[in-house]
Short mmCIF file of C-alpha atoms and ligand atoms in Angstrom, two decimals:
data_model
loop_
_atom_site.label_atom_id
_atom_site.label_comp_id
_atom_site.label_asym_id
_atom_site.label_seq_id
_atom_site.Cartn_x
_atom_site.Cartn_y
_atom_site.Cartn_z
CA MET A 1 112.37 -52.04 20.15
CA ILE A 2 111.37 -55.61 19.38
CA TYR A 3 111.62 -57.51 22.63
CA LEU A 4 112.63 -61.16 22.25
CA ASP A 5 113.97 -61.85 25.73
CA SER A 6 110.83 -62.88 27.61
CA ASN A 7 112.58 -65.69 29.49
CA ALA A 8 114.58 -62.94 31.20
CA THR A 9 111.46 -61.00 32.15
CA THR A 10 108.15 -59.81 30.72
CA GLN A 11 106.25 -56.57 30.61
CA VAL A 12 103.50 -56.14 33.20
CA HIS A 13 100.38 -56.78 31.13
CA PRO A 14 98.02 -53.75 30.92
CA ASP A 15 95.16 -55.75 32.52
CA VAL A 16 97.49 -56.82 35.33
CA LEU A 17 98.62 -53.24 35.89
CA GLU A 18 95.02 -52.10 36.07
CA ALA A 19 94.23 -54.76 38.68
CA MET A 20 97.21 -53.94 40.91
CA LEU A 21 97.21 -50.13 40.80
CA PRO A 22 94.47 -49.47 43.39
CA TYR A 23 96.51 -51.42 45.95
CA LEU A 24 99.33 -48.90 45.58
CA THR A 25 97.00 -45.94 46.04
CA ASP A 26 93.55 -45.82 47.63
CA GLN A 27 93.59 -49.49 48.74
CA CYS A 28 97.05 -49.26 50.29
CA PHE A 29 96.03 -50.75 53.65
CA ASN A 30 97.92 -53.38 55.58
CA PRO A 31 96.07 -56.70 55.21
CA SER A 32 96.74 -57.43 58.89
CA SER A 33 94.83 -54.31 59.97
CA GLY A 34 91.60 -55.00 61.84
CA TYR A 35 89.40 -52.34 60.23
CA ARG A 36 87.20 -53.08 57.24
CA ALA A 37 89.54 -51.56 54.64
CA GLY A 38 92.39 -53.78 55.86
CA LYS A 39 90.14 -56.83 55.81
CA ALA A 40 89.13 -56.05 52.22
CA VAL A 41 92.80 -56.09 51.22
CA LYS A 42 93.24 -59.43 53.00
CA LYS A 43 90.27 -60.76 51.02
CA ALA A 44 91.86 -59.60 47.77
CA ILE A 45 95.06 -61.48 48.68
CA GLU A 46 93.03 -64.64 49.31
CA LYS A 47 91.43 -64.24 45.88
CA ALA A 48 94.91 -63.98 44.33
CA ARG A 49 95.92 -67.13 46.20
CA GLU A 50 92.96 -68.95 44.62
CA GLN A 51 93.90 -67.64 41.17
CA VAL A 52 97.51 -68.83 41.49
CA ALA A 53 96.37 -72.19 42.89
CA ALA A 54 93.95 -72.66 39.98
CA LEU A 55 96.74 -72.18 37.44
CA ILE A 56 98.58 -75.26 38.76
CA GLY A 57 95.65 -77.38 40.00
CA ALA A 58 96.46 -76.71 43.66
CA GLU A 59 94.32 -75.72 46.62
CA ALA A 60 94.56 -72.13 47.81
CA GLU A 61 96.05 -73.04 51.20
CA GLU A 62 98.91 -74.80 49.43
CA ILE A 63 100.18 -71.46 48.01
CA VAL A 64 102.59 -69.20 49.92
CA PHE A 65 103.51 -65.84 48.42
CA THR A 66 107.23 -65.01 48.36
CA GLY A 67 109.51 -62.16 47.29
CA CYS A 68 110.69 -63.84 44.04
CA GLY A 69 111.38 -67.16 42.38
CA THR A 70 114.84 -67.27 43.92
CA GLU A 71 113.30 -67.04 47.38
CA SER A 72 110.82 -69.82 46.55
CA ASN A 73 113.70 -72.08 45.50
CA ASN A 74 115.78 -71.21 48.55
CA ALA A 75 112.86 -71.69 50.94
CA ALA A 76 112.01 -75.12 49.50
CA LEU A 77 115.60 -76.38 49.48
CA TYR A 78 116.49 -75.11 52.96
CA SER A 79 113.32 -76.61 54.38
CA LEU A 80 113.93 -79.95 52.67
CA ALA A 81 117.59 -80.01 53.74
CA LYS A 82 116.58 -79.39 57.34
CA ALA A 83 113.94 -82.10 57.19
CA VAL A 84 116.25 -84.78 55.80
CA GLY A 85 119.28 -83.74 57.87
CA LYS A 86 123.02 -83.35 57.33
CA GLY A 87 124.90 -86.07 55.49
CA LYS A 88 122.04 -86.60 53.07
CA ARG A 89 122.50 -86.28 49.32
CA ILE A 90 120.61 -83.73 47.22
CA ILE A 91 119.79 -85.06 43.77
CA THR A 92 119.45 -82.42 41.07
CA SER A 93 120.50 -81.80 37.45
CA GLN A 94 123.43 -80.14 35.71
CA ILE A 95 121.17 -77.64 33.95
CA GLU A 96 119.46 -75.98 36.92
CA HIS A 97 119.19 -72.23 37.38
CA SER A 98 121.80 -70.59 39.61
CA SER A 99 119.18 -70.13 42.36
CA ILE A 100 119.18 -73.93 42.72
CA LEU A 101 122.86 -74.62 42.00
CA ARG A 102 124.21 -71.90 44.33
CA THR A 103 121.77 -72.91 47.08
CA CYS A 104 122.93 -76.52 46.73
CA GLU A 105 126.52 -75.31 47.13
CA GLN A 106 125.54 -73.53 50.35
CA LEU A 107 123.86 -76.67 51.62
CA GLU A 108 126.97 -78.65 50.70
CA ARG A 109 128.97 -76.34 52.98
CA ARG A 110 126.49 -77.13 55.74
CA GLY A 111 126.94 -80.86 55.47
CA ASN A 112 124.86 -82.19 52.59
CA SER A 113 126.31 -83.72 49.45
CA VAL A 114 125.03 -82.87 45.98
CA GLU A 115 124.73 -84.99 42.87
CA LEU A 116 124.21 -83.31 39.51
CA VAL A 117 122.58 -85.69 37.05
CA GLY A 118 123.32 -85.10 33.37
CA VAL A 119 121.14 -84.52 30.33
CA GLY A 120 121.21 -85.84 26.76
CA ALA A 121 122.03 -83.86 23.62
CA ASP A 122 118.33 -82.95 23.50
CA GLY A 123 118.65 -81.17 26.85
CA ARG A 124 116.43 -83.65 28.69
CA LEU A 125 117.27 -85.40 31.93
CA ASP A 126 119.01 -88.79 31.81
CA LEU A 127 116.26 -90.74 33.57
CA GLU A 128 118.37 -93.87 34.10
CA ALA A 129 121.05 -91.86 35.89
CA TRP A 130 118.31 -90.03 37.85
CA LYS A 131 116.87 -93.35 38.98
CA GLU A 132 120.27 -94.60 40.11
CA ALA A 133 120.98 -91.36 41.96
CA CYS A 134 117.62 -91.40 43.76
CA ALA A 135 118.08 -95.04 44.75
CA GLN A 136 121.28 -94.37 46.68
CA GLU A 137 121.06 -95.07 50.37
CA ASP A 138 122.01 -91.54 51.39
CA ALA A 139 119.60 -89.81 48.95
CA GLY A 140 117.76 -87.09 50.90
CA PHE A 141 115.59 -85.19 48.41
CA ALA A 142 115.43 -84.35 44.71
CA THR A 143 114.90 -81.11 42.80
CA LEU A 144 114.48 -80.73 39.04
CA MET A 145 113.48 -77.75 36.91
CA TRP A 146 110.26 -78.16 34.89
CA ALA A 147 111.53 -76.24 31.85
CA ASN A 148 114.99 -74.86 31.17
CA ASN A 149 115.43 -71.09 31.04
CA GLU A 150 117.97 -71.16 28.17
CA THR A 151 116.64 -73.80 25.82
CA GLY A 152 113.00 -73.94 26.91
CA VAL A 153 113.35 -77.75 26.98
CA VAL A 154 110.63 -79.33 29.13
CA GLN A 155 111.95 -82.07 31.40
CA PRO A 156 110.39 -85.53 31.90
CA ILE A 157 109.02 -84.14 35.13
CA GLU A 158 106.27 -86.66 35.76
CA GLU A 159 108.70 -89.58 35.51
CA ALA A 160 111.40 -87.80 37.56
CA ALA A 161 108.91 -87.02 40.35
CA SER A 162 107.56 -90.59 40.41
CA ILE A 163 111.09 -92.02 40.51
CA ALA A 164 111.98 -89.79 43.47
CA HIS A 165 108.85 -90.81 45.35
CA ALA A 166 109.30 -94.49 44.53
CA ALA A 167 112.76 -94.15 46.10
CA GLY A 168 111.09 -92.62 49.16
CA ILE A 169 112.51 -89.11 48.82
CA PRO A 170 110.62 -85.77 48.52
CA PHE A 171 110.63 -83.81 45.27
CA HIS A 172 110.75 -80.09 44.44
CA SER A 173 110.45 -78.50 41.01
CA ASP A 174 111.63 -75.07 39.90
CA ALA A 175 108.72 -74.48 37.49
CA ILE A 176 109.52 -70.80 36.99
CA GLN A 177 109.98 -71.11 33.21
CA ALA A 178 107.01 -73.43 32.80
CA VAL A 179 104.15 -71.88 34.77
CA GLY A 180 101.91 -69.86 32.45
CA LYS A 181 103.69 -71.23 29.36
CA CYS A 182 102.77 -74.91 29.42
CA PRO A 183 100.35 -77.00 31.49
CA VAL A 184 101.61 -77.42 35.07
CA ASP A 185 99.34 -79.62 37.14
CA VAL A 186 100.18 -80.75 40.65
CA THR A 187 97.37 -83.29 40.57
CA THR A 188 99.20 -85.32 37.93
CA VAL A 189 102.83 -84.63 38.85
CA GLU A 190 103.93 -85.76 42.30
CA VAL A 191 105.66 -82.58 43.44
CA ASP A 192 105.93 -81.76 47.14
CA PHE A 193 107.14 -78.22 46.45
CA LEU A 194 107.00 -76.09 43.32
CA SER A 195 108.40 -72.61 42.65
CA ILE A 196 106.71 -69.82 40.68
CA SER A 197 107.92 -66.34 39.69
CA GLY A 198 105.56 -63.55 38.63
CA HIS A 199 107.76 -61.60 36.24
CA LYS A 200 108.04 -64.51 33.81
CA PHE A 201 104.36 -64.23 32.95
CA HIS A 202 103.37 -60.56 32.99
CA ALA A 203 103.25 -59.82 36.73
CA PRO A 204 105.89 -57.47 38.19
CA LYS A 205 109.39 -58.42 39.29
CA GLY A 206 109.81 -59.16 42.97
CA VAL A 207 106.88 -61.46 43.62
CA GLY A 208 106.72 -65.24 43.55
CA ALA A 209 104.94 -68.17 45.10
CA LEU A 210 105.83 -71.50 46.60
CA TYR A 211 103.44 -74.42 46.33
CA ILE A 212 103.67 -76.68 49.38
CA ARG A 213 101.62 -79.86 49.13
CA LYS A 214 99.11 -80.33 51.92
CA ASN A 215 100.52 -82.27 54.90
CA VAL A 216 104.12 -81.79 53.73
CA SER A 217 106.10 -80.20 56.55
CA PHE A 218 107.75 -76.85 55.89
CA ASP A 219 110.30 -74.92 57.87
CA PRO A 220 110.14 -71.20 56.97
CA LEU A 221 113.06 -69.12 55.81
CA LEU A 222 111.67 -65.88 57.27
CA PHE A 223 110.30 -65.41 60.79
CA GLY A 224 108.47 -62.38 62.16
CA GLY A 225 104.87 -61.27 62.11
CA GLY A 226 103.51 -64.67 61.09
CA GLN A 227 101.99 -63.61 57.75
CA GLU A 228 101.15 -66.28 55.19
CA GLY A 229 100.01 -68.59 57.98
CA GLY A 230 103.43 -68.32 59.61
CA ARG A 231 105.11 -69.74 56.51
CA ARG A 232 106.55 -66.46 55.22
CA SER A 233 106.66 -63.50 57.57
CA GLY A 234 106.86 -59.93 56.32
CA THR A 235 104.15 -57.46 55.37
CA GLU A 236 102.69 -58.70 52.11
CA ASN A 237 103.68 -57.05 48.80
CA VAL A 238 99.97 -56.55 48.25
CA ALA A 239 99.86 -54.90 44.82
CA SER A 240 102.29 -57.43 43.34
CA ILE A 241 100.39 -60.34 44.88
CA ILE A 242 97.15 -59.04 43.32
CA ALA A 243 99.07 -58.73 40.03
CA LEU A 244 100.36 -62.29 40.31
CA GLY A 245 96.82 -63.52 40.86
CA LYS A 246 95.50 -61.58 37.87
CA ALA A 247 98.38 -62.76 35.63
CA ALA A 248 97.78 -66.36 36.74
CA GLU A 249 94.09 -66.09 35.86
CA MET A 250 94.95 -64.53 32.50
CA MET A 251 97.45 -67.25 31.61
CA ARG A 252 95.10 -70.03 32.74
CA GLU A 253 92.36 -68.75 30.46
CA ARG A 254 94.84 -68.60 27.59
CA LEU A 255 96.18 -72.09 28.27
CA ASP A 256 92.61 -73.41 28.57
CA ASP A 257 91.65 -71.85 25.25
CA ASP A 258 94.94 -72.98 23.75
CA GLU A 259 95.37 -69.33 22.83
CA HIS A 260 98.96 -69.70 23.97
CA ALA A 261 99.36 -71.73 20.79
CA GLY A 262 99.46 -68.30 19.12
CA VAL A 263 102.89 -67.72 20.67
CA GLY A 264 103.97 -71.15 19.44
CA ALA A 265 102.81 -70.33 15.91
CA ILE A 266 104.83 -67.09 15.90
CA ARG A 267 107.91 -68.82 17.37
CA ASP A 268 107.67 -71.60 14.75
CA HIS A 269 107.19 -69.09 11.92
CA PHE A 270 110.23 -67.09 13.10
CA GLU A 271 112.38 -70.19 13.53
CA ASN A 272 111.33 -71.83 10.25
CA ARG A 273 112.04 -68.68 8.29
CA LEU A 274 115.57 -68.52 9.69
CA LEU A 275 116.15 -72.23 9.08
CA ASP A 276 114.89 -71.86 5.49
CA GLU A 277 116.47 -68.57 4.59
CA VAL A 278 119.86 -68.60 6.30
CA GLU A 279 122.61 -71.15 5.85
CA GLY A 280 124.10 -72.85 8.91
CA VAL A 281 121.37 -72.34 11.52
CA HIS A 282 120.76 -75.06 14.11
CA VAL A 283 118.14 -75.56 16.82
CA ASN A 284 119.79 -76.48 20.12
CA GLY A 285 117.92 -79.10 22.17
CA SER A 286 114.64 -80.92 21.72
CA LYS A 287 112.21 -79.39 19.26
CA GLU A 288 109.46 -81.66 20.51
CA PHE A 289 109.68 -81.05 24.26
CA ARG A 290 109.99 -77.33 24.77
CA THR A 291 107.94 -74.36 25.85
CA LYS A 292 106.14 -72.68 22.96
CA ASN A 293 107.86 -69.35 23.49
CA THR A 294 111.54 -70.29 23.23
CA SER A 295 113.93 -70.77 20.32
CA HIS A 296 117.57 -71.52 21.04
CA LEU A 297 119.52 -71.16 17.81
CA ALA A 298 123.16 -71.53 16.79
CA PHE A 299 124.46 -69.53 13.82
CA ASP A 300 127.58 -71.02 12.22
CA ASP A 301 130.57 -68.67 12.02
CA CYS A 302 128.88 -65.94 14.06
CA GLU A 303 129.95 -65.07 17.58
CA ALA A 304 126.82 -64.49 19.66
CA ALA A 305 128.44 -61.45 21.26
CA GLY A 306 128.77 -59.79 17.85
CA LEU A 307 125.22 -60.75 16.87
CA LEU A 308 123.85 -59.24 20.07
CA ILE A 309 125.62 -55.93 19.52
CA LEU A 310 124.33 -55.69 15.92
CA LEU A 311 120.80 -56.75 16.87
CA ASP A 312 120.74 -54.19 19.66
CA GLU A 313 121.76 -51.57 17.10
CA TYR A 314 118.95 -52.77 14.79
CA GLY A 315 116.38 -52.54 17.61
CA VAL A 316 116.06 -56.21 18.57
CA ALA A 317 116.71 -57.37 22.15
CA CYS A 318 117.50 -61.01 22.86
CA SER A 319 120.24 -62.81 24.76
CA ALA A 320 123.19 -65.10 24.20
CA GLY A 321 123.00 -68.78 24.88
CA SER A 322 126.36 -68.41 26.56
CA ALA A 323 127.53 -66.32 29.46
CA CYS A 324 130.08 -63.62 28.83
CA MET A 325 132.80 -63.88 31.41
CA THR A 326 135.69 -61.43 31.71
CA GLY A 327 135.20 -60.39 28.10
CA LYS A 328 135.55 -63.98 26.85
CA GLN A 329 132.61 -65.97 25.59
CA LYS A 330 132.25 -69.09 27.69
CA PRO A 331 129.65 -71.75 26.87
CA SER A 332 126.95 -71.87 29.50
CA HIS A 333 126.71 -74.81 31.92
CA VAL A 334 123.49 -75.84 30.14
CA GLN A 335 125.12 -76.07 26.71
CA THR A 336 128.17 -77.81 28.18
CA ALA A 337 125.89 -80.38 29.85
CA MET A 338 124.18 -80.99 26.50
CA GLY A 339 127.54 -81.63 24.86
CA ILE A 340 127.12 -78.76 22.41
CA PRO A 341 130.56 -78.08 20.89
CA ALA A 342 132.11 -74.88 22.26
CA LYS A 343 132.09 -73.20 18.84
CA GLN A 344 128.36 -73.84 18.38
CA ALA A 345 127.65 -72.82 21.97
CA LYS A 346 129.45 -69.53 21.50
CA SER A 347 127.35 -68.76 18.45
CA SER A 348 123.98 -69.41 20.08
CA LEU A 349 121.15 -67.00 20.77
CA ARG A 350 118.21 -67.46 23.10
CA ILE A 351 115.13 -65.93 21.55
CA SER A 352 112.08 -65.93 23.77
CA PHE A 353 108.62 -64.55 22.98
CA SER A 354 105.66 -63.53 25.10
CA ILE A 355 101.92 -63.29 24.43
CA LEU A 356 102.45 -59.63 23.52
CA ILE A 357 104.52 -60.42 20.39
CA THR A 358 103.00 -59.86 16.95
CA MET A 359 103.66 -61.70 13.69
CA ASP A 360 104.84 -58.41 12.12
CA GLU A 361 107.43 -57.95 14.86
CA ALA A 362 108.61 -61.53 14.39
CA ASP A 363 109.00 -60.94 10.64
CA THR A 364 110.93 -57.72 11.19
CA ALA A 365 113.15 -59.53 13.70
CA VAL A 366 113.88 -62.25 11.11
CA GLU A 367 115.09 -59.57 8.67
CA MET A 368 117.28 -58.02 11.37
CA VAL A 369 118.82 -61.38 12.32
CA LYS A 370 119.51 -62.09 8.64
CA LYS A 371 121.15 -58.68 8.26
CA ALA A 372 123.31 -59.19 11.37
CA VAL A 373 124.40 -62.70 10.33
CA LYS A 374 125.25 -61.51 6.82
CA LYS A 375 127.28 -58.60 8.16
CA LEU A 376 129.25 -60.73 10.63
CA ARG A 377 129.98 -63.41 8.05
CA ALA A 378 131.00 -60.82 5.49
CA VAL A 379 133.61 -59.52 7.92
CA GLN A 380 135.01 -63.06 8.02
CA GLY A 381 134.63 -63.65 4.27
CA ILE A 382 131.82 -66.20 4.72
CA GLY A 383 128.44 -65.91 3.03
CA GLY A 384 125.70 -67.49 0.98
CA VAL A 385 122.45 -69.32 1.49
CA GLY A 386 122.33 -73.09 1.33
CA PRO A 387 121.20 -76.27 3.07
CA VAL A 388 120.26 -76.12 6.71
CA THR A 389 120.89 -78.69 9.46
CA VAL A 390 118.52 -79.16 12.40
CA TYR A 391 119.99 -80.79 15.50
CA THR A 392 117.49 -82.23 17.97
N1 PLP B 401 114.61 -70.32 38.13
C1 PLP B 401 114.57 -70.16 36.79
C2 PLP B 401 114.49 -71.36 35.92
C3 PLP B 401 114.61 -68.87 36.24
O1 PLP B 401 114.59 -68.72 34.91
C4 PLP B 401 114.67 -67.75 37.11
C5 PLP B 401 114.75 -66.37 36.57
O2 PLP B 401 115.55 -66.09 35.70
C6 PLP B 401 114.69 -67.98 38.49
C7 PLP B 401 114.67 -69.27 38.96
C8 PLP B 401 114.76 -66.84 39.48
O3 PLP B 401 113.52 -66.16 39.55
P1 PLP B 401 113.47 -64.66 40.12
O4 PLP B 401 114.09 -63.78 39.08
O5 PLP B 401 112.03 -64.37 40.35
O6 PLP B 401 114.23 -64.66 41.39
#
């Protein structure tokens, strides 16, 4: 199977697996245990903390390990909401992941209000509207994703963070689709909190991290044994934490060497071939500001649901740019926010690569997409190859 759904999850990298395995077997000790073997495990966790910190330019003590990206988002938002108090407004965007949007809804029920700032046709935040929202008297805190999970579009995060701080409100970023894929540096972007998830960059599912800037107060979500310096109780998921550290180190080396550009070259090759060789293919969102691994494409006169079934049959796994609800294709909230017409939204695919993809696989996938598009259009009496439009 050719796997083109890496924004959903990634394979545990063989080097990461090798690093984590001993902590499931002969190094299985509890890091809180007082004997030497337990202390060695604790030391390994601290090394992983340094590796994760290094990936984002943080200090080790600013990293708290969590159970997933969703937990990191929840922990940051609940803590911020408690700090600013009821009646305060949460400023966020229309294109956030459900782990932000649903948490905001919960906080709304508890007495906060929520403002969802829009994006342009390119999928990037409307900075003027963001500025106005942050300047409101009742603004409490702001949260904005670094890169979008559907389109890969990278947000004007530096500006958004500075605007929030200039308005005197704290700022969190869900950087789950950005970390390991594009430079994320907390020394240049004024984030107070930042969320990370391991399974988006070759660590296992079920481990994440929350960056909490030094001297920023934090109210934990979980209480108990006082692990993670009292910031996240619960016996540590040791093997997965070691894996997260190893994956972070691996991705940092790749980003440093610009080796990640290899993924970008394969994505561009794949995308350009489809744009050149198939009529009626459009890129949704900014081509300039996006992670190197993502291609969000609309195929005229092809329902994404049909494309996905055919591609699955042909051995290619990717996902729709729209959510399938009760058997009816419904454009996703991201595409709706971007103003993508419903017909185009319903014919969009999210194709996302990882560092494990090869050029040969990308070429085979192009042939399979072409075959699926041709078949679907033939059913509807539409065909041919002709000029191509690129929407930015
Ligand atoms: N935020 C974004 C942008 C995501 O893409 C995801 C995962 O799909 C999450 C949050 C949730 O992360 P996790 O699956 O680790 O809970």
